[in-house]
Coordinates of C-alpha atoms and ligand atoms in Angstrom, one line a residue:
M1 CA 135.1 190.5 96.8
I2 CA 134.9 189.6 100.5
G3 CA 132.1 189.5 103.1
F4 CA 131.6 188.3 106.6
D5 CA 127.8 188.1 106.6
L6 CA 126.4 184.6 107.3
T7 CA 123.5 183.4 105.2
Q8 CA 120.0 182.9 106.7
E9 CA 120.6 179.1 106.7
Q10 CA 123.9 179.5 108.5
I11 CA 122.3 181.8 111.1
A12 CA 119.6 179.2 111.6
L13 CA 122.2 176.4 112.1
Q14 CA 124.2 178.5 114.5
D15 CA 121.1 179.4 116.4
M16 CA 120.0 175.7 116.6
A17 CA 123.4 174.7 117.9
H18 CA 123.5 177.5 120.4
K19 CA 120.1 176.6 121.8
F20 CA 121.2 172.9 122.1
A21 CA 124.4 174.0 123.9
A22 CA 122.5 176.4 126.3
N23 CA 119.5 174.1 127.0
E24 CA 121.0 170.6 126.8
I25 CA 124.8 170.7 127.1
R26 CA 125.4 173.3 129.7
P27 CA 123.0 171.9 132.3
R28 CA 124.8 168.5 132.1
A29 CA 128.4 169.8 131.8
A30 CA 129.5 170.2 135.4
E31 CA 128.1 166.9 136.5
C32 CA 129.7 165.0 133.6
D33 CA 133.0 166.7 134.4
R34 CA 132.7 165.6 138.0
T35 CA 131.7 162.0 137.4
G36 CA 133.3 161.4 134.0
E37 CA 129.9 160.1 132.8
F38 CA 129.5 159.7 129.0
P39 CA 126.1 161.4 128.4
T40 CA 124.5 158.9 126.0
E41 CA 121.0 160.4 126.2
L42 CA 122.4 163.8 125.3
F43 CA 124.1 162.4 122.2
G44 CA 120.7 160.8 121.3
K45 CA 119.1 164.2 121.2
A46 CA 122.0 165.7 119.3
F47 CA 121.7 162.9 116.7
D48 CA 118.0 163.4 116.3
L49 CA 118.7 167.1 115.5
G50 CA 121.3 166.2 112.9
L51 CA 124.1 167.6 115.0
M52 CA 126.2 164.4 114.6
T53 CA 125.6 163.8 110.9
G54 CA 126.0 167.2 109.4
F55 CA 129.4 166.3 107.8
I56 CA 128.0 163.3 105.9
P57 CA 127.1 164.1 102.2
E58 CA 123.5 164.3 101.2
D59 CA 123.7 161.3 98.8
L60 CA 124.6 159.2 101.9
G61 CA 121.6 160.6 103.9
G62 CA 123.5 163.3 105.8
L63 CA 123.1 167.1 105.8
G64 CA 126.1 167.7 103.5
L65 CA 127.1 170.7 105.5
S66 CA 130.1 172.8 104.4
A67 CA 133.3 173.0 106.5
L68 CA 132.3 176.6 107.4
D69 CA 128.8 175.4 108.5
A70 CA 130.5 172.7 110.7
C71 CA 132.7 175.3 112.3
L72 CA 129.7 177.6 113.1
I73 CA 128.1 174.6 114.9
E74 CA 131.3 173.6 116.6
E75 CA 131.9 177.0 118.2
E76 CA 128.5 176.8 119.9
L77 CA 129.0 173.2 121.1
G78 CA 132.5 174.1 122.4
W79 CA 130.9 177.1 124.2
G80 CA 128.5 174.6 125.8
C81 CA 131.1 172.0 126.9
S82 CA 134.2 170.9 124.9
G83 CA 134.3 167.5 126.5
I84 CA 130.8 166.7 125.3
A85 CA 131.5 168.4 121.9
T86 CA 134.7 166.3 121.4
S87 CA 132.7 163.1 121.7
M88 CA 129.9 164.5 119.6
T89 CA 132.4 165.3 116.8
A90 CA 134.5 162.2 116.9
N91 CA 132.4 160.4 114.2
G92 CA 133.4 163.1 111.8
L93 CA 137.1 162.4 112.5
A94 CA 136.7 158.7 112.2
L95 CA 134.5 158.7 109.0
T96 CA 136.3 161.4 107.0
P97 CA 139.1 159.0 105.9
I98 CA 136.4 156.9 104.2
L99 CA 134.8 160.0 102.6
I100 CA 138.3 161.0 101.4
G101 CA 139.7 157.7 100.2
G102 CA 136.8 155.2 100.1
T103 CA 135.0 153.8 97.1
G104 CA 131.2 154.3 96.7
D105 CA 130.6 150.8 98.1
Q106 CA 132.8 151.5 101.1
K107 CA 131.0 154.8 101.8
K108 CA 127.7 152.9 101.7
A109 CA 128.9 150.1 103.9
F110 CA 130.9 152.1 106.5
V111 CA 129.4 155.7 106.5
E112 CA 125.7 155.3 105.6
P113 CA 124.8 153.3 108.8
F114 CA 125.9 156.3 110.9
V115 CA 123.1 158.4 109.5
K116 CA 120.4 155.8 110.3
T117 CA 121.0 155.2 114.0
L118 CA 123.3 156.6 116.6
H119 CA 126.6 154.7 116.6
Y120 CA 130.1 155.8 117.5
A121 CA 133.2 155.5 115.4
S122 CA 136.8 156.1 116.5
F123 CA 139.9 157.3 114.7
C124 CA 142.8 155.1 115.8
L125 CA 146.1 156.6 114.9
T126 CA 148.0 157.1 118.2
E127 CA 149.9 154.3 119.9
P128 CA 152.0 154.2 123.1
G129 CA 155.2 154.6 121.1
A130 CA 153.8 156.7 118.3
G131 CA 152.0 160.0 119.0
S132 CA 153.3 163.0 117.1
D133 CA 155.4 160.7 115.0
A134 CA 152.8 158.5 113.2
G135 CA 155.7 157.0 111.2
G136 CA 156.5 155.0 114.3
I137 CA 153.2 153.1 114.3
A138 CA 153.9 149.5 115.4
T139 CA 150.4 148.1 114.7
T140 CA 150.8 145.8 111.7
A141 CA 148.4 144.6 109.0
K142 CA 149.6 141.4 107.3
R143 CA 148.1 140.3 104.0
D144 CA 146.7 136.7 104.2
G145 CA 144.9 135.7 101.0
A146 CA 141.8 137.9 100.7
D147 CA 142.2 139.3 104.2
Y148 CA 144.5 141.3 106.4
V149 CA 145.4 140.3 110.0
L150 CA 145.8 143.3 112.3
S151 CA 147.8 143.3 115.5
G152 CA 148.6 146.2 117.8
R153 CA 147.5 148.6 120.5
K154 CA 146.1 152.1 120.1
C155 CA 145.9 154.5 123.0
F156 CA 144.0 157.8 123.9
I157 CA 141.2 156.9 121.5
T158 CA 138.2 159.2 121.7
N159 CA 135.0 157.2 122.2
G160 CA 137.1 154.1 122.1
S161 CA 135.1 152.1 124.5
H162 CA 131.7 153.1 122.9
A163 CA 132.6 152.7 119.2
S164 CA 131.1 150.1 117.0
Q165 CA 133.6 150.8 114.2
Y166 CA 137.3 151.7 114.2
T167 CA 139.3 153.5 111.5
V168 CA 142.7 151.9 112.1
F169 CA 146.1 153.1 110.8
A170 CA 148.4 150.1 110.6
S171 CA 151.7 149.4 108.9
T172 CA 151.6 147.1 105.8
D173 CA 155.4 147.7 105.4
R174 CA 157.4 148.7 108.5
S175 CA 160.5 149.3 106.5
K176 CA 158.8 152.3 104.8
G177 CA 157.9 154.3 107.9
H178 CA 155.0 156.6 107.3
K179 CA 154.9 155.6 103.7
G180 CA 154.1 152.1 104.7
L181 CA 150.9 153.0 106.6
S182 CA 147.5 151.8 105.4
V183 CA 144.0 152.4 106.8
F184 CA 141.4 149.8 107.6
I185 CA 137.8 149.8 108.8
V186 CA 137.5 147.4 111.6
P187 CA 134.1 146.5 113.2
R188 CA 134.1 146.2 117.0
S189 CA 132.4 142.8 116.6
A190 CA 135.5 141.3 114.8
P191 CA 137.1 138.6 117.0
G192 CA 140.2 139.9 118.7
V193 CA 139.0 143.6 119.1
S194 CA 138.7 144.9 122.6
A195 CA 138.6 148.3 124.4
G196 CA 141.1 148.6 127.2
K197 CA 141.2 151.0 130.1
K198 CA 139.3 154.2 130.1
E199 CA 141.5 157.2 130.9
D200 CA 140.9 159.4 134.0
K201 CA 141.6 162.8 132.5
M202 CA 142.4 166.4 133.7
G203 CA 139.6 167.9 131.5
Q204 CA 137.0 167.2 128.8
R205 CA 136.0 164.4 131.2
A206 CA 132.6 163.8 129.6
S207 CA 134.5 162.5 126.6
D208 CA 135.5 158.8 126.6
T209 CA 139.2 158.2 126.0
S210 CA 140.4 154.5 125.9
D211 CA 142.9 152.0 124.7
V212 CA 141.8 149.8 121.8
L213 CA 143.5 146.5 121.3
F214 CA 143.7 144.4 118.1
E215 CA 144.8 140.8 118.6
D216 CA 145.1 138.9 115.3
V217 CA 142.0 140.6 114.0
R218 CA 141.0 139.4 110.5
V219 CA 139.3 141.9 108.1
S220 CA 138.6 141.6 104.4
A221 CA 140.8 143.4 102.0
A222 CA 137.6 145.2 101.0
N223 CA 137.9 147.0 104.4
R224 CA 141.2 148.7 103.3
I225 CA 140.6 152.4 102.4
G226 CA 142.7 153.5 99.5
A227 CA 145.8 151.6 98.3
E228 CA 148.5 150.1 100.6
G229 CA 150.7 152.9 101.6
D230 CA 148.0 155.6 101.3
G231 CA 147.3 155.7 105.1
F232 CA 149.5 158.7 106.1
K233 CA 148.3 160.8 103.2
I234 CA 144.7 160.0 104.1
A235 CA 145.3 160.8 107.8
M236 CA 146.9 164.1 107.0
K237 CA 144.1 165.1 104.7
T238 CA 141.6 164.1 107.3
L239 CA 143.4 166.4 109.8
D240 CA 143.3 169.3 107.3
Y241 CA 139.5 168.9 107.6
A242 CA 139.3 168.3 111.3
R243 CA 141.7 171.1 112.5
P244 CA 139.4 174.1 111.7
T245 CA 136.7 172.2 113.7
V246 CA 139.0 171.9 116.7
A247 CA 139.9 175.6 116.3
A248 CA 136.2 176.5 116.3
M249 CA 135.7 174.5 119.4
A250 CA 138.6 176.4 121.0
V251 CA 137.0 179.7 120.0
G252 CA 133.8 178.5 121.8
V253 CA 135.7 177.6 125.0
A254 CA 137.5 181.0 124.9
R255 CA 134.2 182.8 124.4
A256 CA 132.6 181.0 127.3
A257 CA 135.5 182.0 129.6
F258 CA 135.5 185.6 128.3
E259 CA 131.8 186.1 128.9
L260 CA 132.1 184.7 132.4
A261 CA 135.1 186.8 133.2
M262 CA 133.5 190.0 131.9
Q263 CA 130.3 189.4 133.9
Y264 CA 132.3 188.6 137.1
A265 CA 134.5 191.7 136.7
K266 CA 131.4 193.9 136.6
E267 CA 130.0 192.3 139.8
R268 CA 133.1 191.8 142.0
V269 CA 133.8 194.9 144.1
Q270 CA 137.2 195.6 145.6
F271 CA 138.6 198.9 146.9
G272 CA 135.0 200.2 146.7
V273 CA 134.6 199.7 142.9
P274 CA 133.9 196.8 140.5
I275 CA 137.2 195.3 139.5
A276 CA 136.1 196.0 135.9
M277 CA 136.9 199.6 136.6
N278 CA 140.7 198.9 136.6
Q279 CA 142.7 199.3 133.5
A280 CA 144.6 196.1 134.2
I281 CA 141.3 194.2 133.9
H282 CA 140.2 196.2 130.8
F283 CA 143.3 195.2 129.0
M284 CA 142.9 191.5 129.8
L285 CA 139.3 191.6 128.6
A286 CA 140.3 193.6 125.5
D287 CA 143.0 191.1 124.6
M288 CA 140.6 188.3 125.0
A289 CA 138.0 189.9 122.7
M290 CA 140.6 190.8 120.1
D291 CA 142.2 187.3 120.1
I292 CA 138.9 185.5 120.0
E293 CA 138.0 187.5 116.9
A294 CA 141.4 186.8 115.3
A295 CA 141.1 183.0 116.0
R296 CA 137.5 182.9 114.6
L297 CA 138.7 184.6 111.3
L298 CA 141.6 182.2 110.9
T299 CA 139.1 179.3 111.5
Y300 CA 136.7 180.7 108.9
K301 CA 139.6 181.1 106.4
G302 CA 140.7 177.5 106.8
A303 CA 137.2 176.2 106.4
W304 CA 136.5 178.5 103.5
L305 CA 139.6 177.1 101.6
L306 CA 138.3 173.6 102.2
D307 CA 134.9 174.6 100.9
Q308 CA 136.6 175.9 97.7
G309 CA 138.3 172.6 97.3
K310 CA 141.7 174.2 97.9
R311 CA 144.7 173.1 99.9
S312 CA 144.4 174.3 103.4
T313 CA 147.2 172.5 105.3
K314 CA 148.9 175.8 106.4
E315 CA 145.7 177.6 107.2
S316 CA 144.2 174.6 109.1
S317 CA 147.3 174.6 111.3
F318 CA 147.3 178.4 111.7
A319 CA 143.7 178.1 113.0
K320 CA 144.3 175.1 115.2
A321 CA 147.5 176.4 116.8
F322 CA 146.3 179.9 117.3
A323 CA 142.9 179.0 118.6
A324 CA 144.1 176.3 121.0
D325 CA 146.8 178.5 122.4
L326 CA 144.3 181.4 122.7
A327 CA 141.8 179.2 124.5
M328 CA 144.5 178.3 127.0
R329 CA 145.5 181.9 127.5
V330 CA 141.9 183.2 127.8
T331 CA 140.8 180.5 130.2
T332 CA 143.9 181.1 132.4
D333 CA 143.2 184.9 132.4
A334 CA 139.5 184.2 133.3
V335 CA 140.7 182.2 136.3
Q336 CA 142.9 185.2 137.2
I337 CA 140.0 187.7 136.9
Y338 CA 138.0 185.4 139.3
G339 CA 141.0 185.4 141.7
G340 CA 140.8 182.7 144.4
Y341 CA 137.2 181.9 143.5
G342 CA 138.4 181.0 140.0
Y343 CA 140.6 178.3 141.5
M344 CA 137.6 176.6 143.2
R345 CA 135.4 173.9 141.6
D346 CA 132.3 175.8 142.7
Y347 CA 133.0 178.3 139.9
P348 CA 132.9 177.5 136.2
V349 CA 136.2 178.8 134.9
E350 CA 138.6 176.3 136.3
K351 CA 136.8 173.6 134.3
L352 CA 137.3 175.7 131.1
M353 CA 141.0 176.0 131.9
R354 CA 141.4 172.2 132.3
D355 CA 139.3 171.5 129.2
A356 CA 141.3 174.0 127.1
K357 CA 144.6 172.2 127.8
L358 CA 143.6 169.3 125.6
L359 CA 143.0 171.5 122.6
Q360 CA 146.8 172.1 122.5
I361 CA 147.5 168.4 122.5
Y362 CA 145.1 166.3 120.4
E363 CA 144.9 166.3 116.6
G364 CA 148.5 167.5 116.6
T365 CA 150.1 169.4 119.4
S366 CA 150.7 173.1 119.2
Q367 CA 154.4 172.3 118.4
I368 CA 153.5 169.9 115.6
Q369 CA 151.2 172.6 114.1
R370 CA 154.2 174.9 114.0
M371 CA 156.2 172.2 112.3
V372 CA 153.5 171.8 109.7
I373 CA 153.4 175.6 109.2
A374 CA 157.2 175.9 108.9
K375 CA 157.2 173.1 106.3
E376 CA 154.4 174.8 104.3
I377 CA 156.1 178.2 104.4
M378 CA 159.6 177.1 103.7
M379 CA 159.2 174.2 101.2
R380 CA 156.4 175.4 99.0
Ligands
FAD1 C1 142.1 163.2 125.6 C2 142.8 162.8 124.3 C3 142.0 162.3 123.2 C4 142.7 161.9 122.1 N1 141.9 161.3 121.0 C5 142.6 160.7 120.0 C6 141.9 159.9 119.0 O1 140.7 159.9 119.0 N2 142.6 159.3 118.1 C7 144.0 159.3 118.0 O2 144.5 158.7 117.2 N3 144.7 160.0 119.0 C8 144.0 160.7 119.9 N4 144.8 161.4 120.9 C9 146.2 161.4 120.8 C10 146.8 162.7 120.5 O3 146.6 163.1 119.2 C11 148.3 162.6 120.9 O4 148.4 162.6 122.3 C12 149.1 163.8 120.3 O5 149.2 163.6 119.0 C13 150.5 163.8 121.0 O6 151.1 162.6 121.0 P1 151.8 162.1 122.4 O7 150.8 162.2 123.4 O8 152.4 160.7 122.1 O9 153.0 163.1 122.7 P2 154.4 163.1 122.0 O10 154.4 163.0 120.6 O11 155.3 162.2 122.8 O12 154.9 164.6 122.4 C14 155.3 165.0 123.7 C15 155.7 166.4 123.6 O13 156.8 166.6 122.7 C16 156.5 167.5 121.7 N5 157.2 167.1 120.4 C17 157.1 165.8 119.8 N6 157.8 165.8 118.7 C18 158.3 167.1 118.6 C19 159.2 167.7 117.6 N7 159.6 167.0 116.5 N8 159.5 169.0 117.8 C20 159.0 169.7 118.8 N9 158.3 169.1 119.8 C21 157.9 167.9 119.7 C22 155.0 167.5 121.6 O14 154.5 168.7 121.0 C23 154.6 167.4 123.0 O15 154.7 168.6 123.7 C24 144.1 161.9 122.0 C25 144.8 162.4 123.1 C26 144.2 162.8 124.2 C27 145.0 163.3 125.4

């Protein structure tokens, strides 16, 4: 009836992602964190291994991986460096709306090129005045004959300054709030598109985060995904898919912090014994191990529901909120176990704590996940 064994193929995928994280991501992580460099050459290697195209269906040339497969990979990438993993995964977030709501021709035109060569795509929902409340989006798309004209500014966009294609949520009818949102595919090359300032962030500094501006940008109506007014529904469905992936990344971050804390606790001697001999430290490590396992199981459940073609809104939010909060808790406790050394940049755990904070903010804050869960448990 139920089993937790992975298949041979899943073990091989997990192993490949782990080796990539250990041999390619980790050696670059500290430097990219310090400099904020976007490691293009690393993404090239990941692309060649299929680590950036797994979510694309086989008929479009991708690997057609399941949601669970994607989570197995993501945990390993998050274990390597969540900043690098966030940028590696952003194409999935940007192209999923097309896979959900696009026609066959749109999938060929806007998704297939991402299998052939390494390009970046960005998901453009957030604006200065509309974060948690997407209904407040002020970017407009006005119909003009066979085209739409888009105007507005998006902020905090992952890979925004590197993307060749943007998935843009804009209002086609502002009087309808979130029901008036529609989604458009906008090429970077369209006149009027520009990337604004790159953000200087607390954590996940290898990932690019930028403003993207749309000034009277003309796109064909053939670039609209779904019908007018479908934008919010498509965005929410996309997030149902993306949230278990973020949860898996959070499990990876927490696991990295847990492993380091356990090793340090065995090595650090105070009062004549390793600090690992103290019950206070045992309990911190035991809580970490227990919560990591719980977060992983919630993540697998959310992904499994998606793979069964079932509604997973509640479970995707369970996983995202629990795993992001857990990553924050575990990384903070790892700094505690390292003591003063944990607070220093020479040691790896303070980076994990800074990186973890973002997991509680993007793709819906931890508060918004609880709002989604409350709605699901009270209204259905
Ligand atoms: C590094 C980074 C990368 C990002 N990448 C992308 C991207 O690629 N594409 C994209 O579209 N967006 C992206 N975002 C935006 C991200 O999704 C938003 O920051 C997030 O949704 C929160 O919006 P906000 O920052 O405007 O905060 P606000 O919505 O202003 O929220 C502020 C605080 O109020 C709380 N809050 C808000 N409303 C309620 C409520 N009703 N009840 C209780 N609490 C509430 C929030 O939980 C939060 O704690 C990114 C953000 C960051 C920081």
